[in-house]
PDB file of C-alpha atoms in Angstrom:
ATOM      1  CA  MET A   1      45.724 -73.900  58.902  1.00 57.00           C
ATOM      2  CA  ALA A   2      42.040 -73.285  59.598  1.00 58.00           C
ATOM      3  CA  ASN A   3      42.696 -69.567  60.209  1.00 59.00           C
ATOM      4  CA  LYS A   4      44.565 -69.301  56.914  1.00 59.00           C
ATOM      5  CA  GLN A   5      41.663 -70.951  55.093  1.00 63.00           C
ATOM      6  CA  LYS A   6      39.167 -68.562  56.680  1.00 61.00           C
ATOM      7  CA  LYS A   7      41.365 -65.629  55.761  1.00 61.00           C
ATOM      8  CA  ASN A   8      41.541 -66.787  52.140  1.00 63.00           C
ATOM      9  CA  GLU A   9      37.755 -67.246  52.029  1.00 66.00           C
ATOM     10  CA  ARG A  10      37.220 -63.770  53.467  1.00 70.00           C
ATOM     11  CA  GLN A  11      39.640 -62.285  50.945  1.00 70.00           C
ATOM     12  CA  ALA A  12      37.843 -64.086  48.133  1.00 64.00           C
ATOM     13  CA  LYS A  13      34.498 -62.657  49.271  1.00 67.00           C
ATOM     14  CA  ILE A  14      35.995 -59.160  49.424  1.00 67.00           C
ATOM     15  CA  GLU A  15      37.392 -59.536  45.906  1.00 70.00           C
ATOM     16  CA  ALA A  16      34.037 -60.802  44.670  1.00 64.00           C
ATOM     17  CA  ILE A  17      32.251 -57.822  46.237  1.00 67.00           C
ATOM     18  CA  LYS A  18      34.767 -55.424  44.693  1.00 63.00           C
ATOM     19  CA  LYS A  19      34.323 -57.075  41.324  1.00 70.00           C
ATOM     20  CA  GLN A  20      30.530 -56.741  41.581  1.00 71.00           C
ATOM     21  CA  GLN A  21      30.859 -53.086  42.569  1.00 70.00           C
ATOM     22  CA  LYS A  22      33.156 -52.363  39.617  1.00 70.00           C
ATOM     23  CA  SER A  23      30.754 -54.142  37.269  1.00 69.00           C
ATOM     24  CA  ALA A  24      27.823 -52.147  38.632  1.00 66.00           C
ATOM     25  CA  GLU A  25      29.744 -48.887  38.310  1.00 70.00           C
ATOM     26  CA  ARG A  26      30.696 -49.762  34.750  1.00 74.00           C
ATOM     27  CA  ARG A  27      27.056 -50.478  33.870  1.00 73.00           C
ATOM     28  CA  ARG A  28      25.978 -47.244  35.550  1.00 75.00           C
ATOM     29  CA  GLY A  29      28.617 -45.330  33.610  1.00 71.00           C
ATOM     30  CA  LEU A  30      27.478 -46.858  30.343  1.00 72.00           C
ATOM     31  CA  MET A  31      23.861 -45.988  31.146  1.00 75.00           C
ATOM     32  CA  ILE A  32      24.790 -42.372  31.930  1.00 77.00           C
ATOM     33  CA  LEU A  33      26.819 -42.199  28.730  1.00 73.00           C
ATOM     34  CA  GLY A  34      23.924 -43.643  26.760  1.00 67.00           C
ATOM     35  CA  VAL A  35      21.489 -41.118  28.183  1.00 68.00           C
ATOM     36  CA  ALA A  36      23.934 -38.281  27.494  1.00 68.00           C
ATOM     37  CA  VAL A  37      24.330 -39.431  23.870  1.00 65.00           C
ATOM     38  CA  VAL A  38      20.552 -39.612  23.405  1.00 62.00           C
ATOM     39  CA  VAL A  39      20.084 -36.125  24.887  1.00 61.00           C
ATOM     40  CA  ALA A  40      22.878 -34.749  22.698  1.00 61.00           C
ATOM     41  CA  LEU A  41      21.339 -36.306  19.602  1.00 60.00           C
ATOM     42  CA  LEU A  42      17.954 -34.819  20.478  1.00 58.00           C
ATOM     43  CA  ILE A  43      19.511 -31.388  21.014  1.00 62.00           C
ATOM     44  CA  ILE A  44      21.156 -31.625  17.598  1.00 56.00           C
ATOM     45  CA  ALA A  45      18.226 -33.258  15.838  1.00 49.00           C
ATOM     46  CA  PHE A  46      15.494 -30.842  16.943  1.00 46.00           C
ATOM     47  CA  PRO A  47      16.848 -27.686  15.298  1.00 48.00           C
ATOM     48  CA  VAL A  48      17.889 -29.703  12.239  1.00 42.00           C
ATOM     49  CA  TYR A  49      14.365 -31.084  11.973  1.00 37.00           C
ATOM     50  CA  SER A  50      12.888 -27.631  12.508  1.00 45.00           C
ATOM     51  CA  ILE A  51      15.033 -26.184   9.742  1.00 44.00           C
ATOM     52  CA  TRP A  52      14.170 -29.108   7.465  1.00 40.00           C
ATOM     53  CA  LYS A  53      10.462 -28.739   8.235  1.00 46.00           C
ATOM     54  CA  ASP A  54      10.532 -25.001   7.592  1.00 48.00           C
ATOM     55  CA  ASN A  55      12.415 -25.545   4.336  1.00 50.00           C
ATOM     56  CA  GLN A  56       9.928 -28.175   3.266  1.00 45.00           C
ATOM     57  CA  GLU A  57       7.077 -25.788   3.961  1.00 47.00           C
ATOM     58  CA  LEU A  58       8.755 -22.919   2.125  1.00 50.00           C
ATOM     59  CA  GLU A  59       9.669 -25.014  -0.901  1.00 54.00           C
ATOM     60  CA  GLY A  60       7.255 -25.949  -3.615  1.00 55.00           C
ATOM     61  CA  PHE A  61       6.328 -22.537  -5.049  1.00 67.00           C
ATOM     62  CA  GLU A  62       7.427 -23.930  -8.406  1.00 64.00           C
ATOM     63  CA  GLY A  63       4.591 -26.426  -8.169  1.00 75.00           C
ATOM     64  CA  LEU A  64       2.110 -23.618  -7.624  1.00 83.00           C
ATOM     65  CA  ASP A  65       3.182 -21.949 -10.882  1.00 91.00           C
ATOM     66  CA  LEU A  66       2.162 -18.525  -9.586  1.00 95.00           C
ATOM     67  CA  ALA A  67       4.315 -16.779 -12.183  1.00 94.00           C
ATOM     68  CA  ALA A  68       1.948 -17.972 -14.911  1.00 95.00           C
ATOM     69  CA  ILE A  69      -0.880 -15.859 -13.495  1.00 97.00           C
ATOM     70  CA  GLY A  70      -1.262 -12.160 -14.174  1.00 97.00           C
ATOM     71  CA  ALA A  71       1.347  -9.637 -15.204  1.00 98.00           C
ATOM     72  CA  PRO A  72       5.151  -9.915 -14.849  1.00 98.00           C
ATOM     73  CA  ALA A  73       6.821  -8.688 -11.673  1.00 98.00           C
ATOM     74  CA  SER A  74       7.896  -5.505 -13.447  1.00 98.00           C
ATOM     75  CA  VAL A  75       4.414  -4.027 -12.840  1.00 98.00           C
ATOM     76  CA  CYS A  76       5.313  -3.723  -9.146  1.00 98.00           C
ATOM     77  CA  GLN A  77       7.222  -1.014  -7.331  1.00 98.00           C
ATOM     78  CA  GLU A  78      10.121  -1.497  -4.930  1.00 98.00           C
ATOM     79  CA  VAL A  79       9.389  -3.111  -1.559  1.00 98.00           C
ATOM     80  CA  GLU A  80       8.846  -0.597   1.257  1.00 97.00           C
ATOM     81  CA  LYS A  81       9.809  -1.170   4.893  1.00 97.00           C
ATOM     82  CA  THR A  82       8.339   0.693   7.876  1.00 96.00           C
ATOM     83  CA  ASP A  83       9.226   0.321  11.555  1.00 96.00           C
ATOM     84  CA  ALA A  84       6.445  -1.756  13.099  1.00 96.00           C
ATOM     85  CA  THR A  85       4.662  -1.539  16.440  1.00 95.00           C
ATOM     86  CA  GLY A  86       1.580  -3.163  17.921  1.00 96.00           C
ATOM     87  CA  SER A  87       2.629  -6.780  18.372  1.00 95.00           C
ATOM     88  CA  GLY A  88       0.419  -8.314  21.058  1.00 93.00           C
ATOM     89  CA  ASP A  89      -1.635  -5.117  21.256  1.00 96.00           C
ATOM     90  CA  HIS A  90      -5.174  -6.537  21.070  1.00 97.00           C
ATOM     91  CA  VAL A  91      -8.474  -4.673  21.246  1.00 97.00           C
ATOM     92  CA  ASP A  92     -12.101  -5.767  21.011  1.00 97.00           C
ATOM     93  CA  PRO A  93     -13.741  -6.114  17.587  1.00 97.00           C
ATOM     94  CA  GLY A  94     -15.407  -2.904  16.498  1.00 95.00           C
ATOM     95  CA  THR A  95     -12.777  -0.671  18.088  1.00 96.00           C
ATOM     96  CA  ASP A  96     -11.715   2.130  15.755  1.00 95.00           C
ATOM     97  CA  ILE A  97      -8.026   1.709  14.906  1.00 96.00           C
ATOM     98  CA  PRO A  98      -6.155   4.385  12.936  1.00 95.00           C
ATOM     99  CA  TYR A  99      -3.395   2.756  10.884  1.00 96.00           C
ATOM    100  CA  GLU A 100      -0.203   4.459   9.751  1.00 91.00           C
ATOM    101  CA  THR A 101      -0.287   3.039   6.237  1.00 95.00           C
ATOM    102  CA  SER A 102      -2.913   2.156   3.637  1.00 97.00           C
ATOM    103  CA  PRO A 103      -3.251  -0.749   3.660  1.00 98.00           C
ATOM    104  CA  PRO A 104      -1.741  -1.677   7.050  1.00 98.00           C
ATOM    105  CA  SER A 105       1.207  -4.027   7.401  1.00 98.00           C
ATOM    106  CA  PHE A 106       1.334  -3.920  11.228  1.00 98.00           C
ATOM    107  CA  GLY A 107      -0.325  -2.299  14.215  1.00 97.00           C
ATOM    108  CA  THR A 108      -2.896  -2.702  16.964  1.00 98.00           C
ATOM    109  CA  HIS A 109      -5.473  -5.289  15.982  1.00 98.00           C
ATOM    110  CA  TYR A 110      -8.590  -7.167  17.052  1.00 98.00           C
ATOM    111  CA  ASN A 111      -8.289 -10.117  19.409  1.00 96.00           C
ATOM    112  CA  ILE A 112      -9.698 -12.427  16.708  1.00 96.00           C
ATOM    113  CA  TRP A 113      -8.358 -13.498  13.307  1.00 96.00           C
ATOM    114  CA  ALA A 114      -9.575 -15.204  10.148  1.00 96.00           C
ATOM    115  CA  ASP A 115      -8.767 -18.918   9.804  1.00 93.00           C
ATOM    116  CA  ILE A 116      -6.428 -20.268   7.160  1.00 94.00           C
ATOM    117  CA  GLU A 117      -9.045 -22.051   5.047  1.00 94.00           C
ATOM    118  CA  ARG A 118     -10.508 -19.065   3.197  1.00 95.00           C
ATOM    119  CA  LYS A 119      -8.156 -17.366   0.738  1.00 97.00           C
ATOM    120  CA  PHE A 120     -10.266 -15.013  -1.410  1.00 98.00           C
ATOM    121  CA  TYR A 121     -12.778 -12.395  -0.242  1.00 98.00           C
ATOM    122  CA  THR A 122     -14.953  -9.696  -1.742  1.00 97.00           C
ATOM    123  CA  SER A 123     -16.221  -6.488  -0.135  1.00 94.00           C
ATOM    124  CA  GLY A 124     -19.380  -8.312   0.896  1.00 94.00           C
ATOM    125  CA  ASP A 125     -17.711 -10.973   3.037  1.00 95.00           C
ATOM    126  CA  ARG A 126     -14.250  -9.688   3.929  1.00 97.00           C
ATOM    127  CA  PRO A 127     -13.152  -9.761   7.595  1.00 97.00           C
ATOM    128  CA  ASP A 128     -12.605  -6.391   9.258  1.00 97.00           C
ATOM    129  CA  VAL A 129      -9.211  -4.772   8.732  1.00 98.00           C
ATOM    130  CA  GLY A 130      -8.407  -5.077  12.453  1.00 98.00           C
ATOM    131  CA  GLU A 131      -8.969  -8.819  12.195  1.00 98.00           C
ATOM    132  CA  LEU A 132      -6.746  -9.143   9.125  1.00 98.00           C
ATOM    133  CA  VAL A 133      -3.897  -7.283  10.828  1.00 98.00           C
ATOM    134  CA  HIS A 134      -3.980 -10.034  13.450  1.00 98.00           C
ATOM    135  CA  ASN A 135      -3.444 -12.483  10.587  1.00 97.00           C
ATOM    136  CA  LEU A 136      -0.418 -10.450   9.547  1.00 98.00           C
ATOM    137  CA  GLU A 137       0.982 -10.876  13.050  1.00 97.00           C
ATOM    138  CA  HIS A 138       0.656 -14.645  12.560  1.00 96.00           C
ATOM    139  CA  GLY A 139       2.757 -14.608   9.415  1.00 96.00           C
ATOM    140  CA  TYR A 140       0.214 -14.143   6.635  1.00 97.00           C
ATOM    141  CA  THR A 141       0.887 -12.329   3.404  1.00 98.00           C
ATOM    142  CA  ILE A 142      -2.149 -10.324   2.343  1.00 98.00           C
ATOM    143  CA  LEU A 143      -2.874  -9.216  -1.196  1.00 98.00           C
ATOM    144  CA  TRP A 144      -5.140  -6.168  -1.112  1.00 98.00           C
ATOM    145  CA  TYR A 145      -6.933  -5.071  -4.285  1.00 98.00           C
ATOM    146  CA  ASP A 146      -8.661  -1.730  -4.702  1.00 98.00           C
ATOM    147  CA  GLU A 147     -11.997  -0.821  -6.272  1.00 97.00           C
ATOM    148  CA  THR A 148     -10.456  -0.453  -9.728  1.00 98.00           C
ATOM    149  CA  ILE A 149      -9.512  -4.127  -9.651  1.00 98.00           C
ATOM    150  CA  ALA A 150     -12.851  -5.083  -8.104  1.00 98.00           C
ATOM    151  CA  ASP A 151     -14.569  -3.569 -11.150  1.00 97.00           C
ATOM    152  CA  ASN A 152     -12.285  -5.352 -13.622  1.00 98.00           C
ATOM    153  CA  GLU A 153     -13.482  -8.943 -13.999  1.00 97.00           C
ATOM    154  CA  ALA A 154     -10.388 -10.132 -15.866  1.00 97.00           C
ATOM    155  CA  MET A 155      -7.980  -8.877 -13.180  1.00 98.00           C
ATOM    156  CA  LEU A 156     -10.265 -10.171 -10.450  1.00 98.00           C
ATOM    157  CA  ASP A 157     -10.111 -13.586 -12.122  1.00 98.00           C
ATOM    158  CA  ASP A 158      -6.312 -13.411 -11.910  1.00 98.00           C
ATOM    159  CA  ILE A 159      -6.572 -12.832  -8.156  1.00 98.00           C
ATOM    160  CA  ARG A 160      -9.039 -15.689  -7.800  1.00 98.00           C
ATOM    161  CA  GLY A 161      -6.612 -17.874  -9.733  1.00 98.00           C
ATOM    162  CA  ILE A 162      -3.731 -16.903  -7.456  1.00 98.00           C
ATOM    163  CA  ALA A 163      -5.774 -17.564  -4.319  1.00 98.00           C
ATOM    164  CA  ALA A 164      -6.899 -20.945  -5.648  1.00 97.00           C
ATOM    165  CA  LYS A 165      -3.272 -22.108  -5.767  1.00 96.00           C
ATOM    166  CA  PHE A 166      -2.953 -22.105  -1.972  1.00 95.00           C
ATOM    167  CA  THR A 167      -4.843 -25.311  -1.258  1.00 91.00           C
ATOM    168  CA  ASP A 168      -2.800 -27.156   1.393  1.00 89.00           C
ATOM    169  CA  ASP A 169      -3.924 -25.654   4.693  1.00 89.00           C
ATOM    170  CA  SER A 170      -1.593 -27.954   6.648  1.00 88.00           C
ATOM    171  CA  ASN A 171       1.379 -26.165   5.083  1.00 89.00           C
ATOM    172  CA  PHE A 172       1.711 -22.783   6.753  1.00 91.00           C
ATOM    173  CA  ARG A 173       3.584 -21.524   3.716  1.00 90.00           C
ATOM    174  CA  ASN A 174       0.035 -21.058   2.427  1.00 93.00           C
ATOM    175  CA  LYS A 175      -0.786 -18.347   4.945  1.00 96.00           C
ATOM    176  CA  PHE A 176      -2.231 -16.085   2.298  1.00 97.00           C
ATOM    177  CA  LYS A 177      -5.344 -14.000   1.805  1.00 98.00           C
ATOM    178  CA  ALA A 178      -6.617 -11.832  -1.041  1.00 98.00           C
ATOM    179  CA  VAL A 179      -8.967  -9.113   0.171  1.00 98.00           C
ATOM    180  CA  PRO A 180     -10.464  -5.830  -1.084  1.00 98.00           C
ATOM    181  CA  TRP A 181      -9.391  -2.385   0.092  1.00 98.00           C
ATOM    182  CA  THR A 182     -12.221   0.115  -0.182  1.00 96.00           C
ATOM    183  CA  SER A 183     -12.546   3.867   0.141  1.00 94.00           C
ATOM    184  CA  GLU A 184     -14.176   3.279   3.532  1.00 94.00           C
ATOM    185  CA  ASP A 185     -11.050   1.530   4.821  1.00 96.00           C
ATOM    186  CA  GLY A 186      -8.652   4.430   4.393  1.00 95.00           C
ATOM    187  CA  ASP A 187      -6.549   6.387   1.927  1.00 96.00           C
ATOM    188  CA  PRO A 188      -6.253   5.117  -1.649  1.00 97.00           C
ATOM    189  CA  PHE A 189      -3.120   3.394  -2.928  1.00 98.00           C
ATOM    190  CA  PRO A 190      -0.449   5.524  -4.650  1.00 97.00           C
ATOM    191  CA  GLU A 191      -1.486   6.852  -8.046  1.00 97.00           C
ATOM    192  CA  GLY A 192      -1.603   4.155 -10.691  1.00 98.00           C
ATOM    193  CA  GLN A 193      -1.245   1.339  -8.148  1.00 98.00           C
ATOM    194  CA  HIS A 194      -4.159  -0.996  -7.511  1.00 98.00           C
ATOM    195  CA  ILE A 195      -2.593  -4.002  -5.737  1.00 98.00           C
ATOM    196  CA  ALA A 196      -0.670  -4.143  -2.461  1.00 98.00           C
ATOM    197  CA  PHE A 197       1.169  -6.996  -0.748  1.00 98.00           C
ATOM    198  CA  THR A 198       1.734  -6.641   2.989  1.00 98.00           C
ATOM    199  CA  HIS A 199       3.605  -8.684   5.590  1.00 98.00           C
ATOM    200  CA  TRP A 200       4.613  -8.152   9.236  1.00 98.00           C
ATOM    201  CA  SER A 201       8.322  -8.983   9.521  1.00 97.00           C
ATOM    202  CA  VAL A 202      10.693  -9.525  12.441  1.00 95.00           C
ATOM    203  CA  GLY A 203      13.719  -8.738  10.302  1.00 90.00           C
ATOM    204  CA  GLY A 204      14.187 -12.179   8.795  1.00 79.00           C
ATOM    205  CA  ASP A 205      15.789 -13.815  11.835  1.00 67.00           C
ATOM    206  CA  GLY A 206      12.605 -15.263  13.354  1.00 66.00           C
ATOM    207  CA  ASP A 207      13.213 -13.448  16.654  1.00 72.00           C
ATOM    208  CA  PRO A 208      10.080 -11.505  17.655  1.00 70.00           C
ATOM    209  CA  SER A 209      11.948  -9.756  20.472  1.00 75.00           C
ATOM    210  CA  GLY A 210      14.041  -7.757  18.013  1.00 80.00           C
ATOM    211  CA  GLU A 211      13.160  -5.064  15.510  1.00 91.00           C
ATOM    212  CA  GLN A 212       9.926  -5.494  13.591  1.00 96.00           C
ATOM    213  CA  PHE A 213       8.953  -4.049  10.233  1.00 97.00           C
ATOM    214  CA  GLY A 214       5.861  -3.604   8.125  1.00 97.00           C
ATOM    215  CA  ILE A 215       6.629  -4.742   4.592  1.00 98.00           C
ATOM    216  CA  SER A 216       4.578  -3.560   1.622  1.00 98.00           C
ATOM    217  CA  GLN A 217       4.796  -3.588  -2.161  1.00 98.00           C
ATOM    218  CA  PHE A 218       2.438  -1.880  -4.624  1.00 98.00           C
ATOM    219  CA  CYS A 219       1.608  -3.090  -8.128  1.00 98.00           C
ATOM    220  CA  SER A 220      -0.431  -1.636 -10.960  1.00 98.00           C
ATOM    221  CA  GLU A 221      -2.126  -5.002 -11.576  1.00 98.00           C
ATOM    222  CA  PRO A 222      -2.062  -8.576 -10.220  1.00 98.00           C
ATOM    223  CA  SER A 223       1.266 -10.375 -10.604  1.00 98.00           C
ATOM    224  CA  GLY A 224       1.689 -13.949  -9.424  1.00 98.00           C
ATOM    225  CA  GLU A 225       5.396 -13.699 -10.217  1.00 97.00           C
ATOM    226  CA  ALA A 226       5.857 -10.697  -7.908  1.00 98.00           C
ATOM    227  CA  LEU A 227       3.752 -12.295  -5.171  1.00 98.00           C
ATOM    228  CA  GLU A 228       5.827 -15.469  -5.242  1.00 96.00           C
ATOM    229  CA  GLN A 229       9.049 -13.512  -4.822  1.00 96.00           C
ATOM    230  CA  PHE A 230       7.503 -11.437  -2.040  1.00 97.00           C
ATOM    231  CA  MET A 231       6.450 -14.582  -0.134  1.00 96.00           C
ATOM    232  CA  ARG A 232       9.876 -16.137  -0.624  1.00 94.00           C
ATOM    233  CA  ASP A 233      11.574 -13.021   0.728  1.00 95.00           C
ATOM    234  CA  TYR A 234       9.096 -12.663   3.626  1.00 96.00           C
ATOM    235  CA  PRO A 235       7.870 -16.163   4.585  1.00 94.00           C
ATOM    236  CA  TYR A 236       5.386 -16.882   7.362  1.00 94.00           C
ATOM    237  CA  THR A 237       8.291 -17.847   9.656  1.00 93.00           C
ATOM    238  CA  ASP A 238       9.407 -14.204   9.535  1.00 95.00           C
ATOM    239  CA  SER A 239       6.633 -12.848  11.746  1.00 95.00           C
ATOM    240  CA  PRO A 240       5.943 -12.047  15.413  1.00 95.00           C
ATOM    241  CA  GLU A 241       3.717 -15.094  16.013  1.00 94.00           C
ATOM    242  CA  ALA A 242       4.426 -17.511  13.171  1.00 89.00           C
ATOM    243  CA  GLY A 243       2.950 -20.606  14.807  1.00 77.00           C
ATOM    244  CA  VAL A 244       0.045 -19.175  16.756  1.00 70.00           C
ATOM    245  CA  GLY A 245      -3.652 -19.564  15.968  1.00 54.00           C
ATOM    246  CA  ASP A 246      -3.541 -20.723  12.385  1.00 59.00           C
ATOM    247  CA  MET A 247      -6.630 -22.904  12.224  1.00 52.00           C
TER     248      MET A 247
END
């Protein structure tokens, strides 16, 4: 009788231990499942957030009302695309750099760049061209104006007005600069054209390891409407180093 009782007690202890083990395994399984769900949600959420953030930054051109400034987009020629080289090819300031196009939309550049805060420059305070090409690598759109525009106060006011629209430096959509192109910088623009937009593109897919292109568009006079479309078609995210060194 005593042996049977001891056997029953031992069996009860074994069952209790098994029950505890099963409970612990179930809790461990739920914890692993919970962690897996959290990781999966993060994997899904991050690109969704990135896309949302980029869209938020690229939206809002309507609020800038760029189209109200200057001439209609019809004063501009077709966009030109040139195979680009020079990404990551940095040289010291002052180095002479021959560029393939006037003005440049890609190429070897200085190892410094102009910060995002300043949007409008004149010939007396403009950064060097090699510095501005580095800005192009970071996703900027640059509006270059020639000496004809520099001597026309009304058109220069249009450019100042365009530049003044890009006020939110925390929004990288506003990676924009308006700068002069002088006879000392290189060849003149095509005949009858006095404005150029340039951008350094990675083909629109955001992958800097693929093909890269220099994008340019010439205009006979300032056009906020054309600039807005250009920046929509070639946003800062479409560049070799979109998120590098922007402040």
